[in-house]
Coordinates of C-alpha atoms in Angstrom, one line a residue:
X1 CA 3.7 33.6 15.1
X2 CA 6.0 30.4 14.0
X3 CA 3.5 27.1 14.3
X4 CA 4.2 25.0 17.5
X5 CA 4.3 21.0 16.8
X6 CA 3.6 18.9 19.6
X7 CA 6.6 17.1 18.6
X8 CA 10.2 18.1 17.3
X9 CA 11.8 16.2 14.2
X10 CA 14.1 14.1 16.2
X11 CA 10.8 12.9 18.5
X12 CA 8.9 12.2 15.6
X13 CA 11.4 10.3 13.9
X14 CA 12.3 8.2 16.6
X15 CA 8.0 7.5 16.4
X16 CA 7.8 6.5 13.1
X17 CA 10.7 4.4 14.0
X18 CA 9.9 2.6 16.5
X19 CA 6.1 2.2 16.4
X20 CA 4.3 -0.8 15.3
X21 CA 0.9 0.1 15.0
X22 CA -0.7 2.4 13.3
X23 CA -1.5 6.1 14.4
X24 CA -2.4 9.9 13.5
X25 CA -0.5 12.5 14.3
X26 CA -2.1 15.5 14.6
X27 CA -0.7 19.2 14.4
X28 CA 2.0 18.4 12.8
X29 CA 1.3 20.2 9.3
X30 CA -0.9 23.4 10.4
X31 CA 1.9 25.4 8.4
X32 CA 2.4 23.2 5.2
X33 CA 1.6 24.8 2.4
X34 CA 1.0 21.9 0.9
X35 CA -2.6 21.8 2.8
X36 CA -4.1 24.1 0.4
X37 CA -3.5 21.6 -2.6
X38 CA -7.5 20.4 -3.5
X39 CA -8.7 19.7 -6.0
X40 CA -9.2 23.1 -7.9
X41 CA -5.6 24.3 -6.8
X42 CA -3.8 21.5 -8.7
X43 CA -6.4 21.9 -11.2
X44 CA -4.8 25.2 -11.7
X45 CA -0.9 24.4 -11.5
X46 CA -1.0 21.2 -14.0
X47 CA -3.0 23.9 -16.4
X48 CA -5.2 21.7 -18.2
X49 CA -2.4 18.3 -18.3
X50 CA -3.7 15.2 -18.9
X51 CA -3.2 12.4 -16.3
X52 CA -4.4 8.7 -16.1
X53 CA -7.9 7.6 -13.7
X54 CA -8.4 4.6 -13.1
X55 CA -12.5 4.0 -13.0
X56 CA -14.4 1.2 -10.7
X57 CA -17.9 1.0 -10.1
X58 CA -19.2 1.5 -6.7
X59 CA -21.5 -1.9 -6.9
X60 CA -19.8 -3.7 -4.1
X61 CA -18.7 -7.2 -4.8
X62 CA -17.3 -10.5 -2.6
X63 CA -14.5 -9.9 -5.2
X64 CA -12.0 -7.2 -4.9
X65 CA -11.6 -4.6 -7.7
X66 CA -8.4 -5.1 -8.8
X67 CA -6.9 -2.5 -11.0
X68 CA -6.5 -5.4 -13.9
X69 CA -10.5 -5.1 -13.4
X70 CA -10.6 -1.2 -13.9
X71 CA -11.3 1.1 -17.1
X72 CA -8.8 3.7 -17.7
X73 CA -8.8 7.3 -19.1
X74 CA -6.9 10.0 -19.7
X75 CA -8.1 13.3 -18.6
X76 CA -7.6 16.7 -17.5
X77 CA -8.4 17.6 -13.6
X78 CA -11.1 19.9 -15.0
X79 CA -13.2 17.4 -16.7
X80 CA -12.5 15.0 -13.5
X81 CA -13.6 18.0 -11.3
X82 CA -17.2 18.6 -14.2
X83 CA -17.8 14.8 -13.9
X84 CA -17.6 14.1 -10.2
X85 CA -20.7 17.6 -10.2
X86 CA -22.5 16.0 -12.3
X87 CA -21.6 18.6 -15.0
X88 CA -22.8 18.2 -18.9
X89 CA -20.8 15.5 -20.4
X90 CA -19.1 17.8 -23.3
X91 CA -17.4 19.3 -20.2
X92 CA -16.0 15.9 -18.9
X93 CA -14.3 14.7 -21.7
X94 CA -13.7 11.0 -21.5
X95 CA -15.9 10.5 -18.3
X96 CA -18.3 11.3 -20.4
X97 CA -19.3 7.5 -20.9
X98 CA -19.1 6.6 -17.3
X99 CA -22.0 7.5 -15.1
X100 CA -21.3 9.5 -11.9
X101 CA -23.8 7.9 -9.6
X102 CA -22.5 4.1 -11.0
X103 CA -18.3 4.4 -10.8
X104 CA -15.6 6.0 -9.2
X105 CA -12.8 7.3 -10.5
X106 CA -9.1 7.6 -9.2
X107 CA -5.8 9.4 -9.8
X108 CA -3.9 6.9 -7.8
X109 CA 0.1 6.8 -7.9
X110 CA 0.9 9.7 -8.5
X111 CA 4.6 10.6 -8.3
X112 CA 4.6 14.5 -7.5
X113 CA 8.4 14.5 -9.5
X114 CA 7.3 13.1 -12.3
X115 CA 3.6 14.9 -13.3
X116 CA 4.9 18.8 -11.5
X117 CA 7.9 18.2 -12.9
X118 CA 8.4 21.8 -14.8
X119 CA 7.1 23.5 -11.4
X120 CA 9.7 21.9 -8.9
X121 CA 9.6 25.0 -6.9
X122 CA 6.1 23.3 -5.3
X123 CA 8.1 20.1 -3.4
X124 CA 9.0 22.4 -0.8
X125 CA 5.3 22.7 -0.2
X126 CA 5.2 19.0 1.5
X127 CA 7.4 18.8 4.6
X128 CA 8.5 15.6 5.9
X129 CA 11.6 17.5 7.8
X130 CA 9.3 18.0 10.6
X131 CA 8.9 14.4 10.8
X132 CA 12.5 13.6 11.2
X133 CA 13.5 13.4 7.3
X134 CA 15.5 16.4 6.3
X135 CA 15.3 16.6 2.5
X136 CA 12.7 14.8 1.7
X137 CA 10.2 16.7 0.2
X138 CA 7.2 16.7 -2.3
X139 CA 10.1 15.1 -4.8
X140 CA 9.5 11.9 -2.6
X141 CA 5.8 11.8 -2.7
X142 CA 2.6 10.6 -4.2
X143 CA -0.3 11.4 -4.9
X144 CA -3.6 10.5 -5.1
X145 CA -7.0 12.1 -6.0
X146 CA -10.3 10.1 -6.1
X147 CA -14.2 10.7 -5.9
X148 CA -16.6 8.9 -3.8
X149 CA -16.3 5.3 -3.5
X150 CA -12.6 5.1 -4.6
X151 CA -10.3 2.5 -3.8
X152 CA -7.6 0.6 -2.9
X153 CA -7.5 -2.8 -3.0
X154 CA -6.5 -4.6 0.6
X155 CA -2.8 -5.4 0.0
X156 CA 0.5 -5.0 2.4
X157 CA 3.8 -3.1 0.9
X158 CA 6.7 -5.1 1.2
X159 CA 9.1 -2.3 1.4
X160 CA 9.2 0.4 4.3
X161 CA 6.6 2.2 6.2
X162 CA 4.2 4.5 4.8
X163 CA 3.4 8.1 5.7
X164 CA 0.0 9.3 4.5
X165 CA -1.6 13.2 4.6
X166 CA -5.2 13.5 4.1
X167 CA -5.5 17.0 2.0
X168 CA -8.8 17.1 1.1
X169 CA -12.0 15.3 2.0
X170 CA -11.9 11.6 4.2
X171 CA -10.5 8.9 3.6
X172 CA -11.6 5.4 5.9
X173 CA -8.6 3.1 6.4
X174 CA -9.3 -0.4 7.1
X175 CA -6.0 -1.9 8.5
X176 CA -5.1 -5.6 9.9
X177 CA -1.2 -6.2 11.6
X178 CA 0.8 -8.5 9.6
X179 CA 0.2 -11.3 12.1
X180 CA -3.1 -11.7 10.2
X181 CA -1.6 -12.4 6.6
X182 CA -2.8 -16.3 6.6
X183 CA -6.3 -15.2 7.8
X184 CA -6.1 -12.4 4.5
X185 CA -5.5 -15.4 1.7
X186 CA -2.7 -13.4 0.5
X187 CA -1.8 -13.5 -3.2
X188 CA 0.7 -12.3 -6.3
X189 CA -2.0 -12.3 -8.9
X190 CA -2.5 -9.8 -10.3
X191 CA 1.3 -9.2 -9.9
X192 CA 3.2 -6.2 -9.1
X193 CA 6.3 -5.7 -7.0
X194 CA 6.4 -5.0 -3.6
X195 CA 2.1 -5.2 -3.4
X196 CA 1.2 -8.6 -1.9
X197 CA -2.9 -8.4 -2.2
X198 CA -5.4 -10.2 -0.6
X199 CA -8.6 -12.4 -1.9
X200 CA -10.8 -10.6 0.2
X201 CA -12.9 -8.0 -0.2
X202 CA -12.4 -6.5 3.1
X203 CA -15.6 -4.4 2.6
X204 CA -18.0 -7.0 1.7
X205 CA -15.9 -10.8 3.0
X206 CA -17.4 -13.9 1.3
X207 CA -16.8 -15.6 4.5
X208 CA -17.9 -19.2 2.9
X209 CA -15.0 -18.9 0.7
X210 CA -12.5 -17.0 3.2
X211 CA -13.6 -18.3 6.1
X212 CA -10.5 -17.5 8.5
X213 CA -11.4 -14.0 7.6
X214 CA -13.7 -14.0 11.1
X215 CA -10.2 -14.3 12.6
X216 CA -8.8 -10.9 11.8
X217 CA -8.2 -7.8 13.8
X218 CA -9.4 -4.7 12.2
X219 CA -8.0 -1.3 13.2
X220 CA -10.4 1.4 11.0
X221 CA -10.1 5.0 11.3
X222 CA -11.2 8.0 8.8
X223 CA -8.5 10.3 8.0
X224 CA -9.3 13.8 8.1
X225 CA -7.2 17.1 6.4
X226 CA -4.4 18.0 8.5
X227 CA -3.9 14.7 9.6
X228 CA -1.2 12.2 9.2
X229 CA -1.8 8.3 9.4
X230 CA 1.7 6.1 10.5
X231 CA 0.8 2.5 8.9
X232 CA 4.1 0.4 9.9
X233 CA 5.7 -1.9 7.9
X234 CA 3.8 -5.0 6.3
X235 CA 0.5 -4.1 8.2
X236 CA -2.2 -4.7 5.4
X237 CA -4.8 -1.5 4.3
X238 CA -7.9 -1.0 2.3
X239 CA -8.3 2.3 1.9
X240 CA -11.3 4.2 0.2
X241 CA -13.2 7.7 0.1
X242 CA -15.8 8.5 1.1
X243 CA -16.3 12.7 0.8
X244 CA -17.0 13.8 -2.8
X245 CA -13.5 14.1 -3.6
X246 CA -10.5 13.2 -1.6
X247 CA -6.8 14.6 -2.1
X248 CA -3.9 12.6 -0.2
X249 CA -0.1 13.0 -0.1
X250 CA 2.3 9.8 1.0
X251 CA 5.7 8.8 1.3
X252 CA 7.4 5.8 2.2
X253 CA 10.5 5.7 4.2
X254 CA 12.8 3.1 4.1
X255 CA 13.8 0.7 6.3
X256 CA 16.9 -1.7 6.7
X257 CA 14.6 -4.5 6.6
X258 CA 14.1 -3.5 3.2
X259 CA 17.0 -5.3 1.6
X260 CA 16.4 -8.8 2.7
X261 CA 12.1 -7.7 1.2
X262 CA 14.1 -7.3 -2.2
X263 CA 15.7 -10.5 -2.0
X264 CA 12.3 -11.9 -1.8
X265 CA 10.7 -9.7 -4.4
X266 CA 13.6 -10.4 -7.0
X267 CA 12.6 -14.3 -6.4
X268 CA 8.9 -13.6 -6.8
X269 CA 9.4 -12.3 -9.9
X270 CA 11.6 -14.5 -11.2
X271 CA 8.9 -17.1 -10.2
X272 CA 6.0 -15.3 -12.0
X273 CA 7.3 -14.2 -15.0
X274 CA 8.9 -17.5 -15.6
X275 CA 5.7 -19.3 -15.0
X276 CA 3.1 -16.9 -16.8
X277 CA 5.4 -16.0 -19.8
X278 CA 5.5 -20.0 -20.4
X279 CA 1.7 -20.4 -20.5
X280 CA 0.3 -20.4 -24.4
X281 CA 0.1 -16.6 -25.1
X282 CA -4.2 -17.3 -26.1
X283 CA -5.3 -18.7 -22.7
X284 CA -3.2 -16.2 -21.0
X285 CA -5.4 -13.8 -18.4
X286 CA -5.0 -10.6 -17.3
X287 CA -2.1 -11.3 -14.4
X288 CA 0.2 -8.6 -14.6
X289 CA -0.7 -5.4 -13.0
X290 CA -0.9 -2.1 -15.7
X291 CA 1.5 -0.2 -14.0
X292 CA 3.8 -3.4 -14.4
X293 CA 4.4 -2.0 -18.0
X294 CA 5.5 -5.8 -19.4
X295 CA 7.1 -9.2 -18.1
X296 CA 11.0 -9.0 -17.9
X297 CA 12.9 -11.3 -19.3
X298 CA 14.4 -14.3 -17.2
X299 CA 17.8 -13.3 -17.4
X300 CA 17.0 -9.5 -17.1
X301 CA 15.0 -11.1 -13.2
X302 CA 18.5 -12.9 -12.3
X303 CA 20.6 -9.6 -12.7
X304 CA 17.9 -8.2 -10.3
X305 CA 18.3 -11.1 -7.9
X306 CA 22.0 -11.4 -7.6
X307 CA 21.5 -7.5 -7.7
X308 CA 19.5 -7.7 -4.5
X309 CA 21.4 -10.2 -2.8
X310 CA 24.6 -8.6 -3.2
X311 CA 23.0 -5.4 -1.7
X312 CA 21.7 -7.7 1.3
X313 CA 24.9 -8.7 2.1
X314 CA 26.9 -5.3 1.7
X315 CA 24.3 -3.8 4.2
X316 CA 24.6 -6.7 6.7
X317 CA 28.8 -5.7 5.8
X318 CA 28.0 -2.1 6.8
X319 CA 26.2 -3.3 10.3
X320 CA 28.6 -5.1 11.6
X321 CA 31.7 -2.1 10.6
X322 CA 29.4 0.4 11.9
X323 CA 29.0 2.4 8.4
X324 CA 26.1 5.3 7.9
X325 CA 25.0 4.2 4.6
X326 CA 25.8 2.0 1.2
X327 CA 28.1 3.8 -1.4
X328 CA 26.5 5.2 -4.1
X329 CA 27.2 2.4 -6.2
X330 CA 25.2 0.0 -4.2
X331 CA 22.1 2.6 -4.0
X332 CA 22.1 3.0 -7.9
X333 CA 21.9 -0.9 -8.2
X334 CA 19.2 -0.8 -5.9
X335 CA 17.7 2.2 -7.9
X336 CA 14.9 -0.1 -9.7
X337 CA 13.4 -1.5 -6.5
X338 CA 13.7 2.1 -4.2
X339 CA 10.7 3.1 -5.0
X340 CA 7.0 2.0 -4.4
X341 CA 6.2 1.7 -7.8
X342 CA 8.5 0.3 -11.1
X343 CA 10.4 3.4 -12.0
X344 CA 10.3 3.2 -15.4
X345 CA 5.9 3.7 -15.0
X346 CA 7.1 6.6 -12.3
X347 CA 10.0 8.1 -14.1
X348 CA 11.4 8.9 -10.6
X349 CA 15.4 9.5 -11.1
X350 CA 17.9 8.1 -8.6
X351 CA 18.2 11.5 -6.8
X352 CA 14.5 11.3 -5.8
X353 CA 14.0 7.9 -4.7
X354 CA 17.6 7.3 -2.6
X355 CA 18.1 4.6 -0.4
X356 CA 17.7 5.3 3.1
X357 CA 19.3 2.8 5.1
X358 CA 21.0 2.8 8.9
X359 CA 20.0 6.7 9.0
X360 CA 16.4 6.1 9.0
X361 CA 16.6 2.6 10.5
X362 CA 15.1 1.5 13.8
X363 CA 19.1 0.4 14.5
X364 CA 19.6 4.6 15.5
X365 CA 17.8 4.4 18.1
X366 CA 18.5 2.2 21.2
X367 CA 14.9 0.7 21.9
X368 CA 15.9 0.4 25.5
X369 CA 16.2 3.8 25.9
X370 CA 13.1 5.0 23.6
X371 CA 10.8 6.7 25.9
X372 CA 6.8 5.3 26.6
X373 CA 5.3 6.4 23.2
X374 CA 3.1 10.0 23.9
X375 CA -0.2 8.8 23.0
X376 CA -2.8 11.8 23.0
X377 CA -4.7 14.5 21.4
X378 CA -1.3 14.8 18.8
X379 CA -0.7 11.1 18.7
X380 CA -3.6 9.5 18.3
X381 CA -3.9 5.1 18.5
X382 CA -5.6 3.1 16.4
X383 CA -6.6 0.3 17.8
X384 CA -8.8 -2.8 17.4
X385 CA -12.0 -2.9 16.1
X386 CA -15.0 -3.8 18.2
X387 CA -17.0 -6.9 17.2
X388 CA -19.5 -5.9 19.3
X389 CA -20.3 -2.7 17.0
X390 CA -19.8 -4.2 13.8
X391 CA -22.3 -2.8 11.2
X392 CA -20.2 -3.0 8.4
X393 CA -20.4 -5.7 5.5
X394 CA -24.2 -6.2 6.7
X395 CA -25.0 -8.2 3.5
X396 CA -22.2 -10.5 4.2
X397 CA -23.8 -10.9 8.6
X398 CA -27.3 -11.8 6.6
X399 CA -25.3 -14.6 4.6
X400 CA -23.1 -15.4 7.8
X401 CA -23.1 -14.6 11.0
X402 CA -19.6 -14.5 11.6
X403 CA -17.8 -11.1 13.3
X404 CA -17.1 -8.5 10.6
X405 CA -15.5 -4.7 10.4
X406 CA -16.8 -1.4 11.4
X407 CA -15.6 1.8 12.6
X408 CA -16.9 3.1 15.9
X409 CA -19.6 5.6 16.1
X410 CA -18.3 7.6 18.6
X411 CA -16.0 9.4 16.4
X412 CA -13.3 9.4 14.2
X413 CA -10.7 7.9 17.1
X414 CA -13.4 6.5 19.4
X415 CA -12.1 4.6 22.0
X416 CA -12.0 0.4 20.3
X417 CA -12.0 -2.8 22.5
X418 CA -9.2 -5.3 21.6
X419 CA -10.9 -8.9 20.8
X420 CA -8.2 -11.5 21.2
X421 CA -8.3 -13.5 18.1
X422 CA -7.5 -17.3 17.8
X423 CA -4.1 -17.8 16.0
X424 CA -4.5 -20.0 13.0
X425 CA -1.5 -20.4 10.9
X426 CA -2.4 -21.8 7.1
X427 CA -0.4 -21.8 4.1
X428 CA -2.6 -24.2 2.1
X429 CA -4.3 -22.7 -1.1
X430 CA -8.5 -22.5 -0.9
X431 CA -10.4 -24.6 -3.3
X432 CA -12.8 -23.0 -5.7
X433 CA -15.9 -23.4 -4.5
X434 CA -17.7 -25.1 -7.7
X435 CA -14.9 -27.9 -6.9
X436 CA -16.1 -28.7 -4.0
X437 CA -18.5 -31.3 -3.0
X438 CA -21.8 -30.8 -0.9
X439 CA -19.6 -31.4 2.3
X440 CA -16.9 -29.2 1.8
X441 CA -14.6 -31.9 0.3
X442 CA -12.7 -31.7 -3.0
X443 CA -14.7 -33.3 -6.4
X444 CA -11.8 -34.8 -7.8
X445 CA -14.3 -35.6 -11.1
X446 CA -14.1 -31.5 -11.4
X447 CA -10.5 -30.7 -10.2
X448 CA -8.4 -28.7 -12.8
X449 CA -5.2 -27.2 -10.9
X450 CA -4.4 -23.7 -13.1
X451 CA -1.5 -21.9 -13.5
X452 CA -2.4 -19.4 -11.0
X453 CA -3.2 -22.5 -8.5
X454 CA 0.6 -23.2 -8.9
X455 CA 1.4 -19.7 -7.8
X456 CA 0.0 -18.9 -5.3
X457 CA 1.3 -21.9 -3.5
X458 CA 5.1 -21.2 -5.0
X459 CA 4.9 -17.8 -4.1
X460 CA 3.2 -17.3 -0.7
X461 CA 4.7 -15.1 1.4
X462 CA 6.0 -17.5 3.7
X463 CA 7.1 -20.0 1.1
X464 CA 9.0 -16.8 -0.2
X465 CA 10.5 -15.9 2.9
X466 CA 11.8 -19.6 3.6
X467 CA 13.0 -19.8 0.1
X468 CA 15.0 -16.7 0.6
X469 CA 16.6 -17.3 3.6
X470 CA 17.8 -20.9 2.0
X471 CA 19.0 -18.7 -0.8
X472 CA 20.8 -16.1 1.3
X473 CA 22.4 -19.3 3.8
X474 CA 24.1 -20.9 0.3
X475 CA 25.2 -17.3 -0.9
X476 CA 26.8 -16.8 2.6
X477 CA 28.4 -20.1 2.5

């Protein structure tokens, strides 16, 4: 009676490793126990616990909701579970003032280690050994519980790839390759590390503002229980619910790419902080992300980058002798950046968040050798959205008529045409639109460069990444 995957640990690994695009596996968790965690379940096993939501209202705007936009409360998985049924409001506690039918609410970010902490006995429920990862267990997860209309704002992770089980109700993922980052007007405000977000609100584009937003590629699917999504490395997602309530586990894994990403995040914070903390504390705005719990000190941010660049080189060291993985020394100095999220927010220890390095890295496998990918009912593609079907964003079409998202009809993994898209490389910064004169042009009469103007120029992705290599080429030297 021992479940059957379609795939063993060593073929699934060498997936995850090798593919870049996203896709679903399917049948790979049948015997997880970890499947029966809804709602009510972990309602039951934090036994009445307290845990942060972070509320939205389900008005869509051209703006994203960014969580510096959000309310926040504190409340148990019971009063969550009252509130989302519509329950009396002296049964849902704090949600009490927020309206069911007018906001969302979501338990986002949830480190497993941290909130079951005193019940460690349930990481064994999540599995990620039959995906190629022996050891790494619910003690390396997240998760995440959210009502209708929950969110995530469209932003790409700058460290590893992400593997993502749907529990518990649907979730539609809206996700764009990372050859589409110009197109996304990517940005650092609000800042938080290793989250690059864009300006666009993927689910209703303000295409007079973003206009090179006609020129993405969207790849949308809805993610069903039992299901596991693959989104590689730097490919950008907007994620949100859409069943009553939704229950997701995740994991990110790694990658050796990852060290040089640090390098660049260690500068981008430097950058930030050093910029915002010098601004006159009254006119400051609301730029730093909540789970960033404060602004670190300059010389605290230069510890971090030489901390980072050291670490760059002594895995670029163990490449060329061949070694398995960093001492331990060089993954506890990597310790604050190993995990998705700051660490001292997560409270995830060392032994929970450890480097995975040339073990998990696409260097194991020899890519000449790695056999055609097994698409098929267990491996599912998910490929480009169809303009043609677009139905999404309809406000936005009656504003402009320029090609927007949608997910096919036919199904959760209909079959999607590939548009080829016209490549349009920009780095320049877009101009608020009540500074602009009736042609499009600049009002220099009305032109007030900000703060955040500054930065989002200084730390653009791909002014980052030059500015890092320059950095590692004079350390190297």
């Amino acid at each position: 009676g021992e479940d059957v995957k379609p795939f063993t640990p060593e073929k699934t690994k060498e997936i995850v490793m090798s593919l870049q695009q996203p896709a679903v596996f399917c049948n790979m968790v049948n015997d997880w126990p970890a499947l029966e965690w809804n709602a009510k379940y972990l309602s039951t096993l934090l036994d009445g616990k307290p845990i942060q939501f972070r509320l939205g209202l389900k008005t869509v705007d051209l703006v994203p909701q960014f969580e510096t936009r959000c309310s926040y409360v504190k409340a148990t998985l019971e009063e969550f579970l009252a509130w989302s049924c519509g329950q009396p409001s002296c049964l849902s506690g704090p949600f009490s003032c927020y309206e069911n039918s007018k906001y969302w609410a979501y338990a986002d970010y949830k480190y497993i280690a941290r909130i079951f902490e005193n019940k460690p006995e349930i990481f064994q429920d999540v599995r990620w050994s039959d995906f190629g990862f022996p050891g790494r267990s619910g003690k390396e997860s997240t998760l995440w519980i959210g009502s209708e209309g929950a969110n995530t704002p469209c932003h790409l992770d700058s460290y590893g790839c992400n593997l993502v089980l749907q529990v518990q109700g649907r979730k539609r993922w809206h996700l764009f390759p990372p050859g589409d980052t110009s197109f996304l007007y990517p940005t650092r405000i609000p800042y938080e590390e290793s989250s690059i977000f864009s300006k666009v609100n993927v689910a209703n584009p303000d295409l007079k503002r973003f206009p090179k937003f006609r020129n993405t590629t969207a790849h949308v699917v809805t993610l069903s229980p039992g299901q596991v999504l693959l989104v590689p490395r730097h490919w950008w997602h907007y994620v949100e619910s859409i069943d009553p309530i939704t229950v997701s586990i995740n994991s990110w894994i790694e990658l050796d790419a990852d060290h040089e990403a640090r390098v660049e995040e260690a500068i981008t914070r430097m950058l930030v902080c050093a910029i915002k903390s010098a601004e006159n504390p009254s006119d400051g705005d609301l730029w730093l992300n909540p789970t960033e719990v404060e602004a670190t000190s300059h010389e605290i941010n230069l510890q971090y980058l030489n901390k980072a660049v050291s670490a760059y080189f002594k895995c670029q060291k163990g490449s060329v002798s061949e070694q398995a993985r960093p001492s331990s020394t060089g993954a506890e100095q990597m310790m604050s950046a190993s995990c998705k999220r700051k660490k001292r927010e997560a409270g995830c220890e060392p032994e929970g968040c450890r480097l995975l390095t040339h073990e998990f890295g696409l260097s194991t496998f020899k890519v000449e050798k790695l056999q055609k990918i097994p698409f098929g009912p267990h491996l599912i593609q998910v490929l480009p959205q169809s303009q043609e079907t677009s139905s999404m964003g309809a406000v936005a079409a009656e504003r402009d008529s320029g090609d927007l998202l949608h997910e096919n009809k036919g199904g959760h993994f209909g079959e999607l045409h590939h548009t080829r898209k016209r490549l349009v490389m920009s780095t320049d910064c877009e101009m608020p639109a009540h500074q602009m004169d009736s042609d499009g042009s600049p009002n220099a009469s009305q032109t007030a460069l900000s703060t955040n103007d500054l930065l989002d120029c200084l730390v653009n992705p791909h002014v980052i990444s030059l500015v890092a290599r320059l950095l590692l080429e004079r350390t190297r030297v």
